[in-house]
mmCIF file of C-alpha atoms in Angstrom:
data_model
loop_
_atom_site.group_PDB
_atom_site.id
_atom_site.type_symbol
_atom_site.label_atom_id
_atom_site.label_comp_id
_atom_site.label_asym_id
_atom_site.label_seq_id
_atom_site.Cartn_x
_atom_site.Cartn_y
_atom_site.Cartn_z
ATOM 1 C CA UNK A 30 102.131 -52.334 10.952
ATOM 2 C CA UNK A 31 101.261 -50.547 7.705
ATOM 3 C CA UNK A 32 97.767 -52.018 7.874
ATOM 4 C CA UNK A 33 97.374 -50.594 11.402
ATOM 5 C CA UNK A 34 98.573 -47.137 10.334
ATOM 6 C CA UNK A 35 96.224 -47.142 7.345
ATOM 7 C CA UNK A 36 93.307 -48.123 9.616
ATOM 8 C CA UNK A 37 94.297 -45.409 12.118
ATOM 9 C CA UNK A 38 94.390 -42.694 9.450
ATOM 10 C CA UNK A 39 91.102 -43.888 7.997
ATOM 11 C CA UNK A 40 89.558 -43.852 11.486
ATOM 12 C CA UNK A 41 90.715 -40.268 12.104
ATOM 13 C CA UNK A 42 89.487 -39.210 8.669
ATOM 14 C CA UNK A 43 85.989 -40.592 9.346
ATOM 15 C CA UNK A 44 85.904 -39.482 12.993
ATOM 16 C CA UNK A 45 86.842 -35.857 12.408
ATOM 17 C CA UNK A 46 84.374 -35.471 9.528
ATOM 18 C CA UNK A 47 81.655 -36.915 11.780
ATOM 19 C CA UNK A 48 82.747 -34.532 14.534
ATOM 20 C CA UNK A 49 82.366 -31.515 12.232
ATOM 21 C CA UNK A 50 78.831 -32.584 11.339
ATOM 22 C CA UNK A 51 77.669 -33.782 14.761
ATOM 23 C CA UNK A 52 79.068 -30.846 16.737
ATOM 24 C CA UNK A 53 76.631 -28.484 15.009
ATOM 25 C CA UNK A 54 73.793 -30.793 16.031
ATOM 26 C CA UNK A 55 75.010 -30.721 19.614
ATOM 27 C CA UNK A 56 75.497 -26.946 19.726
ATOM 28 C CA UNK A 57 71.915 -26.443 18.552
ATOM 29 C CA UNK A 58 70.628 -28.856 21.184
ATOM 30 C CA UNK A 59 72.751 -27.289 23.912
ATOM 31 C CA UNK A 60 71.342 -23.793 23.326
ATOM 32 C CA UNK A 61 67.894 -24.365 21.786
ATOM 33 C CA UNK A 62 67.026 -27.717 23.456
ATOM 34 C CA UNK A 63 65.967 -28.853 19.969
ATOM 35 C CA UNK A 64 66.953 -32.268 18.560
ATOM 36 C CA UNK A 65 67.337 -31.139 14.967
ATOM 37 C CA UNK A 66 66.481 -33.988 12.589
ATOM 38 C CA UNK A 67 66.877 -31.552 9.660
ATOM 39 C CA UNK A 68 70.597 -31.217 10.391
ATOM 40 C CA UNK A 69 71.403 -33.981 7.892
ATOM 41 C CA UNK A 70 69.354 -32.203 5.233
ATOM 42 C CA UNK A 71 71.335 -28.989 5.814
ATOM 43 C CA UNK A 72 74.557 -30.994 5.434
ATOM 44 C CA UNK A 73 73.165 -32.321 2.144
ATOM 45 C CA UNK A 74 72.256 -28.797 0.964
ATOM 46 C CA UNK A 75 75.858 -27.722 1.564
ATOM 47 C CA UNK A 76 77.082 -30.509 -0.727
ATOM 48 C CA UNK A 77 74.503 -29.724 -3.441
ATOM 49 C CA UNK A 78 75.150 -25.967 -3.298
ATOM 50 C CA UNK A 79 78.879 -26.682 -3.717
ATOM 51 C CA UNK A 80 78.132 -29.042 -6.624
ATOM 52 C CA UNK A 81 76.057 -26.306 -8.319
ATOM 53 C CA UNK A 82 78.647 -23.610 -7.652
ATOM 54 C CA UNK A 83 81.421 -25.728 -9.159
ATOM 55 C CA UNK A 84 79.559 -27.585 -11.896
ATOM 56 C CA UNK A 85 77.168 -24.952 -13.219
ATOM 57 C CA UNK A 86 78.766 -21.648 -12.203
ATOM 58 C CA UNK A 87 82.372 -22.758 -12.687
ATOM 59 C CA UNK A 88 83.552 -21.573 -9.283
ATOM 60 C CA UNK A 89 86.525 -23.209 -7.595
ATOM 61 C CA UNK A 90 86.231 -25.652 -4.702
ATOM 62 C CA UNK A 91 87.633 -23.027 -2.325
ATOM 63 C CA UNK A 92 85.042 -20.432 -3.312
ATOM 64 C CA UNK A 93 82.307 -23.071 -2.999
ATOM 65 C CA UNK A 94 83.616 -23.914 0.478
ATOM 66 C CA UNK A 95 82.948 -20.301 1.492
ATOM 67 C CA UNK A 96 79.733 -19.577 -0.424
ATOM 68 C CA UNK A 97 77.734 -22.808 0.018
ATOM 69 C CA UNK A 98 77.750 -22.835 3.866
ATOM 70 C CA UNK A 99 76.726 -19.161 3.931
ATOM 71 C CA UNK A 100 73.737 -19.921 1.689
ATOM 72 C CA UNK A 101 72.743 -22.809 3.960
ATOM 73 C CA UNK A 102 72.990 -20.478 6.964
ATOM 74 C CA UNK A 103 70.522 -18.130 5.252
ATOM 75 C CA UNK A 104 68.130 -21.067 4.715
ATOM 76 C CA UNK A 105 68.541 -21.962 8.398
ATOM 77 C CA UNK A 106 67.656 -18.417 9.485
ATOM 78 C CA UNK A 107 64.424 -18.634 7.488
ATOM 79 C CA UNK A 108 63.610 -22.039 9.049
ATOM 80 C CA UNK A 109 64.251 -20.795 12.584
ATOM 81 C CA UNK A 110 62.287 -17.569 12.242
ATOM 82 C CA UNK A 111 59.328 -18.943 10.298
ATOM 83 C CA UNK A 112 58.867 -22.370 11.923
ATOM 84 C CA UNK A 113 61.053 -23.417 14.841
ATOM 85 C CA UNK A 114 60.328 -20.266 16.836
ATOM 86 C CA UNK A 115 56.680 -21.357 17.037
ATOM 87 C CA UNK A 116 57.445 -24.578 18.962
ATOM 88 C CA UNK A 117 60.075 -23.508 21.504
ATOM 89 C CA UNK A 118 57.495 -23.361 24.302
ATOM 90 C CA UNK A 119 56.044 -26.781 23.497
ATOM 91 C CA UNK A 120 57.231 -30.288 24.461
ATOM 92 C CA UNK A 121 60.578 -31.281 22.928
ATOM 93 C CA UNK A 122 58.900 -33.964 20.804
ATOM 94 C CA UNK A 123 57.072 -31.243 18.822
ATOM 95 C CA UNK A 124 60.344 -29.706 17.646
ATOM 96 C CA UNK A 125 61.717 -33.188 16.916
ATOM 97 C CA UNK A 126 58.724 -34.040 14.722
ATOM 98 C CA UNK A 127 58.826 -30.621 13.023
ATOM 99 C CA UNK A 128 62.501 -31.000 12.105
ATOM 100 C CA UNK A 129 61.815 -34.550 10.873
ATOM 101 C CA UNK A 130 59.157 -33.076 8.563
ATOM 102 C CA UNK A 131 61.703 -30.479 7.416
ATOM 103 C CA UNK A 132 64.162 -33.271 6.620
ATOM 104 C CA UNK A 133 61.582 -34.919 4.360
ATOM 105 C CA UNK A 134 60.626 -31.609 2.725
ATOM 106 C CA UNK A 135 64.244 -30.735 1.936
ATOM 107 C CA UNK A 136 64.955 -34.294 0.714
ATOM 108 C CA UNK A 137 62.068 -34.197 -1.748
ATOM 109 C CA UNK A 138 62.918 -30.637 -2.824
ATOM 110 C CA UNK A 139 66.481 -31.731 -3.606
ATOM 111 C CA UNK A 140 65.128 -34.700 -5.561
ATOM 112 C CA UNK A 141 62.897 -32.380 -7.624
ATOM 113 C CA UNK A 142 65.598 -29.761 -8.293
ATOM 114 C CA UNK A 143 68.702 -31.914 -8.866
ATOM 115 C CA UNK A 144 67.073 -35.269 -9.682
ATOM 116 C CA UNK A 145 67.518 -38.694 -8.084
ATOM 117 C CA UNK A 146 70.886 -39.442 -9.743
ATOM 118 C CA UNK A 147 74.191 -39.589 -7.921
ATOM 119 C CA UNK A 148 76.425 -36.542 -8.507
ATOM 120 C CA UNK A 149 80.199 -36.283 -8.213
ATOM 121 C CA UNK A 150 82.382 -33.387 -7.053
ATOM 122 C CA UNK A 151 86.081 -33.491 -7.936
ATOM 123 C CA UNK A 152 88.618 -32.457 -5.284
ATOM 124 C CA UNK A 153 90.829 -29.450 -6.091
ATOM 125 C CA UNK A 154 94.045 -30.277 -7.962
ATOM 126 C CA UNK A 155 96.080 -29.268 -4.902
ATOM 127 C CA UNK A 156 94.473 -32.079 -2.854
ATOM 128 C CA UNK A 157 94.677 -34.943 -5.336
ATOM 129 C CA UNK A 158 97.153 -37.824 -5.184
ATOM 130 C CA UNK A 159 98.660 -39.555 -2.156
ATOM 131 C CA UNK A 160 101.119 -38.678 0.577
ATOM 132 C CA UNK A 161 103.401 -41.151 2.360
ATOM 133 C CA UNK A 162 102.739 -41.410 6.132
ATOM 134 C CA UNK A 163 105.097 -43.872 7.846
ATOM 135 C CA UNK A 164 105.323 -45.855 4.625
ATOM 136 C CA UNK A 165 101.563 -45.778 3.940
ATOM 137 C CA UNK A 166 100.402 -43.926 0.842
ATOM 138 C CA UNK A 167 97.299 -42.105 2.054
ATOM 139 C CA UNK A 168 95.055 -39.785 -0.053
ATOM 140 C CA UNK A 169 96.000 -36.137 0.367
ATOM 141 C CA UNK A 170 92.307 -35.253 0.524
ATOM 142 C CA UNK A 171 91.897 -37.565 3.537
ATOM 143 C CA UNK A 172 94.678 -35.663 5.332
ATOM 144 C CA UNK A 173 92.922 -32.394 4.391
ATOM 145 C CA UNK A 174 89.717 -33.671 6.045
ATOM 146 C CA UNK A 175 91.672 -34.503 9.214
ATOM 147 C CA UNK A 176 93.189 -30.995 9.186
ATOM 148 C CA UNK A 177 89.751 -29.379 8.735
ATOM 149 C CA UNK A 178 88.381 -31.403 11.671
ATOM 150 C CA UNK A 179 91.248 -30.376 13.957
ATOM 151 C CA UNK A 180 90.971 -26.724 12.893
ATOM 152 C CA UNK A 181 87.212 -26.744 13.495
ATOM 153 C CA UNK A 182 87.669 -28.355 16.920
ATOM 154 C CA UNK A 183 90.260 -25.789 18.048
ATOM 155 C CA UNK A 184 88.291 -22.898 16.568
ATOM 156 C CA UNK A 185 85.073 -23.873 18.358
ATOM 157 C CA UNK A 186 86.901 -24.433 21.645
ATOM 158 C CA UNK A 187 88.458 -20.966 21.433
ATOM 159 C CA UNK A 188 85.122 -19.412 20.419
ATOM 160 C CA UNK A 189 83.183 -20.828 23.371
ATOM 161 C CA UNK A 190 85.881 -20.482 26.042
ATOM 162 C CA UNK A 191 87.918 -17.418 25.086
ATOM 163 C CA UNK A 192 85.542 -14.903 23.471
ATOM 164 C CA UNK A 193 82.734 -12.629 24.682
ATOM 165 C CA UNK A 194 80.446 -14.065 21.993
ATOM 166 C CA UNK A 195 81.028 -17.551 23.385
ATOM 167 C CA UNK A 196 80.175 -16.394 26.913
ATOM 168 C CA UNK A 197 76.945 -14.800 25.622
ATOM 169 C CA UNK A 198 75.920 -18.046 23.910
ATOM 170 C CA UNK A 199 76.707 -20.079 27.021
ATOM 171 C CA UNK A 200 74.711 -17.629 29.174
ATOM 172 C CA UNK A 201 71.698 -17.957 26.869
ATOM 173 C CA UNK A 202 72.024 -21.740 27.028
ATOM 174 C CA UNK A 203 72.165 -21.841 30.834
ATOM 175 C CA UNK A 204 69.306 -19.443 31.674
ATOM 176 C CA UNK A 205 67.442 -17.525 28.944
ATOM 177 C CA UNK A 206 65.436 -15.345 31.350
ATOM 178 C CA UNK A 207 68.510 -14.283 33.291
ATOM 179 C CA UNK A 208 70.397 -13.601 30.046
ATOM 180 C CA UNK A 209 67.469 -11.479 28.799
ATOM 181 C CA UNK A 210 67.472 -9.552 32.090
ATOM 182 C CA UNK A 211 71.196 -8.832 31.643
ATOM 183 C CA UNK A 212 70.471 -7.216 28.275
ATOM 184 C CA UNK A 213 71.309 -10.089 25.961
ATOM 185 C CA UNK A 214 69.081 -10.279 22.878
ATOM 186 C CA UNK A 215 68.214 -13.954 23.404
ATOM 187 C CA UNK A 216 66.019 -14.411 20.285
ATOM 188 C CA UNK A 217 68.860 -13.089 18.128
ATOM 189 C CA UNK A 218 71.338 -15.393 19.889
ATOM 190 C CA UNK A 219 69.061 -18.385 19.275
ATOM 191 C CA UNK A 220 68.689 -17.520 15.588
ATOM 192 C CA UNK A 221 72.426 -17.027 15.281
ATOM 193 C CA UNK A 222 73.214 -20.342 16.986
ATOM 194 C CA UNK A 223 70.827 -22.251 14.710
ATOM 195 C CA UNK A 224 72.361 -20.593 11.628
ATOM 196 C CA UNK A 225 75.866 -21.289 12.954
ATOM 197 C CA UNK A 226 75.034 -24.966 13.535
ATOM 198 C CA UNK A 227 73.662 -25.194 9.995
ATOM 199 C CA UNK A 228 76.797 -23.469 8.661
ATOM 200 C CA UNK A 229 78.966 -26.093 10.358
ATOM 201 C CA UNK A 230 76.828 -28.892 8.879
ATOM 202 C CA UNK A 231 77.168 -27.340 5.418
ATOM 203 C CA UNK A 232 80.951 -27.037 5.785
ATOM 204 C CA UNK A 233 80.904 -30.775 6.508
ATOM 205 C CA UNK A 234 78.779 -31.338 3.411
ATOM 206 C CA UNK A 235 81.162 -29.410 1.141
ATOM 207 C CA UNK A 236 84.227 -31.152 2.606
ATOM 208 C CA UNK A 237 82.540 -34.565 2.276
ATOM 209 C CA UNK A 238 81.368 -33.964 -1.299
ATOM 210 C CA UNK A 239 84.599 -35.094 -3.059
ATOM 211 C CA UNK A 240 84.793 -38.180 -0.778
ATOM 212 C CA UNK A 241 81.213 -39.416 -0.829
ATOM 213 C CA UNK A 242 78.659 -39.637 -3.618
ATOM 214 C CA UNK A 243 76.093 -36.826 -3.540
ATOM 215 C CA UNK A 244 72.516 -38.075 -3.579
ATOM 216 C CA UNK A 245 69.097 -37.169 -2.113
ATOM 217 C CA UNK A 246 69.428 -39.786 0.666
ATOM 218 C CA UNK A 247 72.828 -38.601 1.946
ATOM 219 C CA UNK A 248 71.192 -36.433 4.616
ATOM 220 C CA UNK A 249 69.298 -39.369 6.131
ATOM 221 C CA UNK A 250 72.440 -41.508 6.340
ATOM 222 C CA UNK A 251 74.547 -38.821 7.969
ATOM 223 C CA UNK A 252 71.878 -37.858 10.522
ATOM 224 C CA UNK A 253 71.775 -41.484 11.711
ATOM 225 C CA UNK A 254 75.552 -41.487 12.150
ATOM 226 C CA UNK A 255 75.419 -38.085 13.851
ATOM 227 C CA UNK A 256 72.804 -39.308 16.313
ATOM 228 C CA UNK A 257 74.959 -42.344 17.102
ATOM 229 C CA UNK A 258 77.818 -39.924 17.834
ATOM 230 C CA UNK A 259 75.788 -37.730 20.174
ATOM 231 C CA UNK A 260 74.079 -40.686 21.866
ATOM 232 C CA UNK A 261 77.450 -42.268 22.630
ATOM 233 C CA UNK A 262 79.147 -38.989 23.569
ATOM 234 C CA UNK A 263 76.188 -37.273 25.196
ATOM 235 C CA UNK A 264 73.640 -34.691 24.086
ATOM 236 C CA UNK A 265 74.858 -31.125 24.581
ATOM 237 C CA UNK A 266 78.474 -32.075 25.332
ATOM 238 C CA UNK A 267 81.287 -30.657 23.173
ATOM 239 C CA UNK A 268 83.961 -33.122 24.403
ATOM 240 C CA UNK A 269 81.328 -35.857 24.278
ATOM 241 C CA UNK A 270 80.822 -35.157 20.567
ATOM 242 C CA UNK A 271 84.539 -35.607 19.951
ATOM 243 C CA UNK A 272 84.589 -38.805 22.013
ATOM 244 C CA UNK A 273 81.533 -40.216 20.226
ATOM 245 C CA UNK A 274 82.971 -39.320 16.806
ATOM 246 C CA UNK A 275 86.271 -41.014 17.666
ATOM 247 C CA UNK A 276 84.467 -44.151 18.879
ATOM 248 C CA UNK A 277 82.384 -44.351 15.696
ATOM 249 C CA UNK A 278 85.345 -43.473 13.501
ATOM 250 C CA UNK A 279 87.478 -46.207 15.047
ATOM 251 C CA UNK A 280 84.646 -48.707 14.711
ATOM 252 C CA UNK A 281 84.409 -47.905 10.995
ATOM 253 C CA UNK A 282 88.165 -47.605 10.427
ATOM 254 C CA UNK A 283 89.385 -50.682 12.289
ATOM 255 C CA UNK A 284 86.149 -52.688 12.031
ATOM 256 C CA UNK A 285 86.018 -52.229 8.269
ATOM 257 C CA UNK A 286 89.578 -53.521 7.925
ATOM 258 C CA UNK A 287 89.715 -56.282 10.552
ATOM 259 C CA UNK A 288 86.045 -57.224 11.208
ATOM 260 C CA UNK A 289 84.269 -56.559 7.902
ATOM 261 C CA UNK A 290 81.589 -59.224 8.536
ATOM 262 C CA UNK A 291 80.110 -57.430 11.555
ATOM 263 C CA UNK A 292 81.360 -53.894 11.007
ATOM 264 C CA UNK A 293 78.001 -52.471 9.916
ATOM 265 C CA UNK A 294 76.210 -53.604 13.060
ATOM 266 C CA UNK A 295 78.906 -52.542 15.559
ATOM 267 C CA UNK A 296 77.846 -48.836 15.773
ATOM 268 C CA UNK A 297 74.272 -49.822 16.620
ATOM 269 C CA UNK A 298 75.471 -52.303 19.254
ATOM 270 C CA UNK A 299 77.605 -49.543 20.778
ATOM 271 C CA UNK A 300 74.676 -47.108 20.791
ATOM 272 C CA UNK A 301 72.361 -49.708 22.369
ATOM 273 C CA UNK A 302 74.899 -50.481 25.100
ATOM 274 C CA UNK A 303 75.317 -46.796 25.946
ATOM 275 C CA UNK A 304 71.545 -46.283 26.082
ATOM 276 C CA UNK A 305 71.168 -49.268 28.413
ATOM 277 C CA UNK A 306 74.102 -48.522 30.722
ATOM 278 C CA UNK A 307 74.463 -44.700 30.582
ATOM 279 C CA UNK A 308 71.424 -43.248 28.779
ATOM 280 C CA UNK A 309 72.598 -39.631 29.027
ATOM 281 C CA UNK A 310 75.723 -40.584 27.057
ATOM 282 C CA UNK A 311 79.305 -40.917 28.232
ATOM 283 C CA UNK A 312 79.658 -37.149 28.817
ATOM 284 C CA UNK A 313 76.161 -35.757 28.263
ATOM 285 C CA UNK A 314 73.562 -33.891 30.277
ATOM 286 C CA UNK A 315 70.482 -35.408 28.577
ATOM 287 C CA UNK A 316 67.392 -33.792 27.162
ATOM 288 C CA UNK A 317 64.794 -31.913 29.152
ATOM 289 C CA UNK A 318 61.110 -31.907 28.331
#
């Protein structure tokens, strides 16, 4: 029983962190119709900015959690205004290839600035140690990650369903011309959504930093996992992102504990099955050209 509870907590820990990262990818696709390969690189920048803020500037983890995502959002605004805006009217593959190039540019820039070595970020003293959950001693930081994921999920749901800003974003996503006619500044909304998606990715990067080693390749690994999440759940679907993250989290959490020999290949088998049986994802709308 304790082994099951430990696997369940580990699954939720992984799933909700993946949700935080992948939901930004899905929000950007839902509004911009851009499959943002650079999303993983923005997640990585969040982790590196936090590492610099804490290691070199001596700021606390909590200050880094606020500052680093804002800096990444500023980088995202520059990317959207200087590059992405030029390919919105082209085929979707052009934006995909452009963001893939951005991923490589940011990866190499990080390697030049911070070096190829692995870096470590310590969790704040408040979140160290373990906490007993039904007799299982689980890391307090893991419970913090679960709490952040739940808070982010509720916050985004309230934003998009209960606020005027959420209705504006949804209007711009459904019909840009109609939204423009109604007086909505669509270009500003698009820039804001891209920056917001990058901010979410960077929050994920800062939260993940004390759990995972920071290195130049971390963006490539997380973007693969994020794509598995959105492929399983469905491109452009908020509940689909949660479902996909839970599926992948449970595969990692329970598969790693009970099926370690085949655990690494299970996510790819799941993604292949979804693509063959329901290519738009379990709850998705699919991409348009």
